[in-house]
Coordinates of C-alpha atoms (C1' of nucleotides) in Angstrom, one line a residue:
Chain A
M194 CA -31.9 -59.2 -72.7
R195 CA -30.0 -59.3 -76.0
I196 CA -30.7 -61.5 -79.0
G197 CA -28.3 -64.3 -78.1
E198 CA -29.9 -64.9 -74.7
L199 CA -33.4 -64.8 -76.2
A200 CA -32.3 -67.3 -78.8
H201 CA -30.8 -69.6 -76.2
R202 CA -33.9 -69.4 -73.9
T203 CA -36.3 -70.2 -76.7
G204 CA -34.3 -72.7 -78.7
V205 CA -34.5 -70.8 -81.9
T206 CA -31.6 -69.2 -83.8
T207 CA -30.7 -65.5 -83.9
R208 CA -31.3 -65.7 -87.6
A209 CA -34.8 -66.8 -87.0
L210 CA -35.4 -64.0 -84.5
R211 CA -34.3 -61.4 -87.0
Y212 CA -36.5 -63.1 -89.6
Y213 CA -39.5 -62.8 -87.3
E214 CA -38.8 -59.1 -86.8
E215 CA -38.5 -58.7 -90.6
Q216 CA -41.9 -60.4 -90.9
N217 CA -43.4 -58.0 -88.3
L218 CA -44.0 -60.8 -85.8
L219 CA -41.7 -59.3 -83.2
T220 CA -40.4 -55.9 -82.2
A221 CA -37.3 -54.9 -80.2
E222 CA -36.0 -51.9 -78.5
R223 CA -32.7 -50.7 -79.8
S224 CA -29.7 -49.6 -77.7
S225 CA -27.9 -46.4 -78.8
S226 CA -25.4 -48.6 -80.7
G227 CA -28.2 -50.4 -82.5
Q228 CA -28.3 -53.6 -80.6
R229 CA -31.7 -55.3 -80.0
H230 CA -33.0 -55.6 -76.5
Y231 CA -36.0 -57.7 -75.5
A232 CA -38.3 -57.7 -72.5
E233 CA -39.2 -60.9 -70.6
D234 CA -42.4 -61.4 -72.4
A235 CA -40.6 -61.9 -75.7
V236 CA -39.9 -65.4 -74.6
E237 CA -43.6 -66.2 -74.4
R238 CA -44.2 -64.4 -77.7
I239 CA -41.7 -66.6 -79.5
R240 CA -43.4 -69.7 -78.1
L241 CA -46.7 -68.5 -79.5
I242 CA -45.1 -67.8 -82.9
R243 CA -43.6 -71.2 -83.0
Q244 CA -46.8 -72.8 -81.9
L245 CA -48.7 -71.1 -84.7
Y246 CA -46.1 -72.0 -87.2
A247 CA -46.3 -75.6 -86.1
A248 CA -50.1 -75.4 -86.7
G249 CA -49.3 -74.7 -90.3
L250 CA -49.8 -71.0 -90.5
N251 CA -47.5 -68.8 -92.5
S252 CA -45.8 -65.7 -91.2
K253 CA -48.4 -63.4 -92.9
T254 CA -51.2 -65.1 -91.1
V255 CA -49.4 -65.2 -87.8
A256 CA -48.8 -61.4 -88.1
E257 CA -52.5 -60.9 -88.8
L258 CA -53.6 -62.9 -85.9
T259 CA -51.2 -61.4 -83.4
P260 CA -51.3 -57.7 -83.8
D261 CA -49.0 -56.8 -80.9
V262 CA -49.1 -53.1 -80.7
V263 CA -52.7 -52.4 -81.2
D264 CA -54.7 -51.5 -78.1
G265 CA -55.9 -54.9 -77.2
R266 CA -59.4 -54.4 -78.7
A267 CA -60.4 -57.1 -81.1
T268 CA -62.0 -55.9 -84.3
P269 CA -64.8 -57.9 -85.9
Q270 CA -62.4 -58.6 -88.8
L271 CA -59.8 -60.1 -86.5
L272 CA -62.4 -62.2 -84.8
Q273 CA -63.5 -63.5 -88.1
R274 CA -60.0 -64.4 -89.1
L275 CA -59.4 -66.2 -85.8
D276 CA -62.6 -68.1 -86.3
A277 CA -61.6 -69.1 -89.8
E278 CA -58.2 -70.3 -88.7
R279 CA -59.7 -72.2 -85.8
D280 CA -62.0 -74.0 -88.2
D281 CA -59.1 -74.8 -90.6
L282 CA -57.1 -76.1 -87.7
D283 CA -60.0 -78.2 -86.5
Q284 CA -60.3 -79.8 -90.0
R285 CA -56.6 -80.6 -90.1
I286 CA -56.8 -82.2 -86.7
T287 CA -59.7 -84.4 -87.8
D288 CA -57.7 -85.4 -90.9
L289 CA -54.6 -86.2 -88.9
I290 CA -56.6 -88.4 -86.5
R291 CA -58.0 -90.3 -89.4
T292 CA -54.5 -90.8 -90.7
R293 CA -53.3 -91.9 -87.2
D294 CA -56.1 -94.4 -87.0
R295 CA -55.2 -95.8 -90.4
L296 CA -51.6 -96.2 -89.3
D297 CA -52.9 -97.9 -86.2
S298 CA -54.9 -100.5 -88.1
V299 CA -52.0 -101.3 -90.3
I300 CA -49.7 -101.7 -87.3
R301 CA -52.1 -103.9 -85.5
G302 CA -52.6 -106.1 -88.6
A303 CA -48.9 -106.3 -89.3
S304 CA -47.8 -107.2 -85.8
A305 CA -50.5 -109.8 -85.4
N306 CA -49.3 -111.5 -88.6
M307 CA -45.7 -111.3 -87.7
H308 CA -46.1 -114.2 -85.4
T309 CA -48.3 -116.3 -87.5
G310 CA -46.1 -115.7 -90.5
A311 CA -49.2 -114.8 -92.5
R312 CA -49.2 -112.0 -95.0
C313 CA -49.9 -108.5 -93.8
P314 CA -52.7 -106.4 -95.2
R315 CA -51.2 -104.0 -97.7
I316 CA -51.0 -100.6 -96.2
A317 CA -52.9 -99.1 -99.0
D318 CA -55.9 -101.3 -98.2
A319 CA -56.1 -100.4 -94.5
Chain B
M308 CA -56.4 -95.3 -117.4
R309 CA -53.9 -92.7 -118.6
I310 CA -52.3 -90.0 -116.5
G311 CA -54.8 -87.2 -117.3
E312 CA -57.8 -89.3 -116.1
L313 CA -56.0 -90.3 -112.9
A314 CA -55.1 -86.7 -112.3
H315 CA -58.7 -85.6 -112.8
R316 CA -60.0 -88.3 -110.6
T317 CA -57.7 -87.6 -107.7
G318 CA -57.5 -83.9 -108.0
V319 CA -53.7 -83.7 -108.4
T320 CA -51.8 -82.5 -111.4
T321 CA -50.1 -84.7 -113.9
R322 CA -46.9 -83.0 -112.9
A323 CA -47.4 -84.2 -109.3
L324 CA -48.1 -87.8 -110.5
R325 CA -44.8 -87.8 -112.5
Y326 CA -43.1 -86.5 -109.5
Y327 CA -44.5 -89.2 -107.3
E328 CA -43.2 -91.8 -109.8
E329 CA -39.8 -90.1 -109.7
Q330 CA -39.8 -90.4 -106.0
N331 CA -40.7 -94.1 -106.2
L332 CA -44.1 -93.6 -104.6
L333 CA -46.0 -94.8 -107.6
T334 CA -45.4 -97.2 -110.6
A335 CA -47.1 -97.4 -113.9
E336 CA -47.3 -99.8 -116.8
R337 CA -46.1 -98.3 -120.1
S338 CA -47.8 -98.8 -123.4
S339 CA -45.6 -99.6 -126.4
S340 CA -45.4 -95.9 -127.2
G341 CA -44.3 -95.1 -123.7
Q342 CA -47.4 -93.7 -122.2
R343 CA -48.2 -94.4 -118.6
H344 CA -51.2 -96.6 -117.8
Y345 CA -52.6 -97.1 -114.3
A346 CA -54.9 -99.6 -112.7
E347 CA -57.9 -98.7 -110.7
D348 CA -56.2 -99.0 -107.3
A349 CA -53.9 -96.2 -108.3
V350 CA -56.6 -93.8 -107.3
E351 CA -56.6 -95.1 -103.7
R352 CA -52.9 -95.1 -103.6
I353 CA -52.8 -91.4 -104.6
R354 CA -55.2 -90.7 -101.8
L355 CA -52.9 -92.5 -99.3
I356 CA -49.9 -90.6 -100.6
R357 CA -51.7 -87.3 -100.2
Q358 CA -52.9 -88.2 -96.8
L359 CA -49.4 -89.0 -95.6
Y360 CA -48.1 -85.8 -97.1
A361 CA -50.8 -84.0 -95.3
A362 CA -49.7 -85.6 -92.1
G363 CA -46.3 -83.9 -92.6
L364 CA -44.3 -86.8 -94.0
N365 CA -41.8 -86.2 -96.8
S366 CA -41.6 -88.3 -99.9
K367 CA -38.7 -90.4 -98.6
T368 CA -40.6 -91.4 -95.5
V369 CA -43.8 -92.1 -97.5
A370 CA -41.8 -94.3 -99.8
E371 CA -40.4 -96.2 -96.9
L372 CA -43.7 -96.7 -95.3
T373 CA -45.5 -97.9 -98.4
P374 CA -43.3 -100.4 -100.1
D375 CA -45.7 -101.3 -102.9
V376 CA -44.0 -104.2 -104.8
V377 CA -42.8 -106.2 -101.9
D378 CA -44.7 -109.3 -101.1
G379 CA -47.0 -107.8 -98.5
R380 CA -45.0 -109.2 -95.6
A381 CA -44.0 -106.6 -93.0
T382 CA -40.4 -106.7 -91.8
P383 CA -39.7 -105.8 -88.1
Q384 CA -37.9 -102.7 -89.4
L385 CA -40.9 -101.5 -91.3
L386 CA -43.1 -102.1 -88.2
Q387 CA -40.7 -100.1 -86.2
R388 CA -40.8 -97.2 -88.7
L389 CA -44.6 -97.3 -88.7
D390 CA -44.6 -97.2 -84.9
A391 CA -42.2 -94.3 -84.8
E392 CA -44.2 -92.3 -87.3
R393 CA -47.4 -93.0 -85.5
D394 CA -46.0 -91.7 -82.3
D395 CA -44.7 -88.6 -84.1
L396 CA -48.1 -88.0 -85.5
D397 CA -49.7 -88.5 -82.2
Q398 CA -47.5 -85.9 -80.6
R399 CA -48.3 -83.4 -83.4
I400 CA -52.0 -84.0 -83.0
T401 CA -51.6 -83.3 -79.2
D402 CA -49.8 -80.0 -80.0
L403 CA -52.4 -79.0 -82.5
I404 CA -55.2 -79.6 -80.1
R405 CA -53.4 -77.4 -77.6
T406 CA -53.1 -74.7 -80.2
R407 CA -56.8 -75.0 -81.1
D408 CA -57.8 -74.7 -77.5
R409 CA -55.6 -71.6 -77.1
L410 CA -57.3 -70.1 -80.1
D411 CA -60.7 -71.0 -78.6
S412 CA -60.0 -69.2 -75.4
V413 CA -58.9 -66.1 -77.2
I414 CA -62.0 -66.2 -79.4
R415 CA -64.3 -66.6 -76.4
G416 CA -62.7 -63.8 -74.6
A417 CA -62.7 -61.5 -77.5
S418 CA -66.3 -62.1 -78.6
A419 CA -67.5 -61.6 -75.0
N420 CA -65.8 -58.3 -74.8
M421 CA -67.0 -57.2 -78.1
H422 CA -70.4 -56.4 -76.6
T423 CA -69.3 -54.9 -73.3
G424 CA -66.7 -52.8 -75.1
A425 CA -64.1 -54.0 -72.6
R426 CA -60.5 -54.7 -73.7
C427 CA -59.7 -58.1 -75.0
P428 CA -57.1 -60.3 -73.4
R429 CA -54.0 -60.1 -75.5
I430 CA -53.7 -63.2 -77.6
A431 CA -50.2 -63.8 -76.3
D432 CA -51.6 -64.1 -72.8
A433 CA -54.2 -66.7 -73.5
Chain C
dC1313 C1' -5.3 -51.5 -75.6
dT1314 C1' -6.1 -55.7 -77.3
dT1315 C1' -8.2 -60.1 -77.4
dG1316 C1' -12.3 -62.6 -78.0
dC1317 C1' -17.0 -63.1 -78.2
dC1318 C1' -21.5 -60.9 -79.5
dT1319 C1' -24.1 -58.2 -82.6
dT1320 C1' -25.2 -55.6 -87.0
dT1321 C1' -26.7 -55.5 -92.0
dG1322 C1' -26.6 -57.6 -96.5
dA1323 C1' -26.5 -61.0 -99.6
dC1324 C1' -26.6 -65.5 -101.5
dG1325 C1' -27.7 -70.6 -100.6
dT1326 C1' -31.0 -74.5 -99.5
dC1327 C1' -34.7 -77.8 -99.7
dA1328 C1' -39.1 -80.0 -100.9
dA1329 C1' -43.0 -80.3 -103.8
dC1330 C1' -44.2 -79.2 -107.2
dG1331 C1' -45.3 -75.0 -111.5
dT1332 C1' -44.2 -73.8 -115.9
dC1333 C1' -42.4 -73.8 -120.5
dA1334 C1' -40.3 -75.9 -124.6
dA1335 C1' -39.9 -79.2 -128.1
dC1336 C1' -41.6 -83.2 -129.6
dT1337 C1' -44.6 -87.6 -130.2
dT1338 C1' -49.3 -90.1 -129.7
dT1339 C1' -54.0 -90.5 -129.6
dT1340 C1' -58.5 -88.9 -130.6
dA1341 C1' -62.2 -86.5 -133.2
dC1342 C1' -64.0 -85.3 -137.4
Chain D
dG1020 C1' -55.6 -86.9 -143.4
dT1021 C1' -55.5 -83.3 -140.3
dA1022 C1' -56.1 -80.6 -136.4
dA1023 C1' -56.8 -80.6 -131.5
dA1024 C1' -56.0 -82.6 -127.3
dA1025 C1' -53.2 -85.3 -124.4
dG1026 C1' -48.8 -87.5 -123.5
dT1027 C1' -43.4 -87.6 -123.2
dT1028 C1' -38.7 -85.9 -121.2
dG1029 C1' -35.8 -82.2 -119.7
dA1030 C1' -34.8 -78.2 -117.6
dC1031 C1' -35.4 -74.1 -115.2
dG1032 C1' -38.5 -71.3 -111.8
dT1033 C1' -41.1 -70.6 -107.3
dT1034 C1' -42.0 -70.2 -102.4
dG1035 C1' -41.3 -70.0 -97.3
dA1036 C1' -38.4 -70.3 -93.4
dC1037 C1' -34.7 -70.0 -92.5
dG1038 C1' -28.8 -71.4 -93.0
dT1039 C1' -24.5 -69.5 -93.9
dC1040 C1' -20.9 -66.4 -94.8
dA1041 C1' -18.7 -61.8 -95.1
dA1042 C1' -17.3 -57.4 -93.5
dA1043 C1' -17.8 -54.4 -89.9
dG1044 C1' -18.8 -52.5 -85.3
dG1045 C1' -19.7 -53.1 -80.0
dC1046 C1' -18.5 -54.7 -75.2
dA1047 C1' -16.5 -56.7 -70.9
dA1048 C1' -11.9 -58.8 -69.1
dG1049 C1' -7.2 -58.6 -68.2

DNA sequence: CTTGCCTTTGACGTCAACGTCAACTTTTAC
DNA sequence: GTAAAAGTTGACGTTGACGTCAAAGGCAAG
């Protein structure tokens, strides 16, 4: 499939796809005239890339974690990187849960007081 | 306390503190010569701001969620905003957990195969 | 063959959250 | 009093992940 279809099927722009290629996150066959052609599995690869971006990784890190043309054998170094990123991610999840709980307690306090007309606890004190 | 001490105690730079003020996330008393002076609770407020930034909110949103000089009474609009942000955050947490689990399965597969010498599952297929 | 859409490369623009530097004034230490 | 340290405003620089536009070539339909 060509770039437009891949873009449409993954919900990202063609500009983003070219950017991913520039960052070595994605490769493409080229037709004789120079147009990019992608296989089916590119769709899933884009999803993976987006997922890792959403997890806060930058393109360099994503490239390091997803070597796509090596022989499928993990090096100890790669394993170590994966482990480190997993732990980072875990820490961020913990922090976000804490933040969510803090929001929850503010919301509970505020909505309870809405009816009584009492003052709400200041969000900073939650 | 002055800006340097607040910066030191919160681990952010003075530039960041001035930026927060510019974005209406933070207010400060001014001495006659124009220097900023902060009360104790500024420390906790900075932590809150950092926490919300870490949760992916931008300064405009943080400002809207933490009106600091109003009378402590939540408006229905504020409550609605808080609720919406909470739901956004919850969705992001869910996504991150999915990503973490995907990383986990890759790591387990890879480290198991390290010893057998077998090929690892490609990360994209996890 | 031409019309219209798709694709190519290249280059400049954007936006948020600050970093950095300059020029200057205040406060602190001795 | 004087030098060092800390504070002030203002302005320009940075970074990452693209957006946007220009100029040009490719491709199926009629």
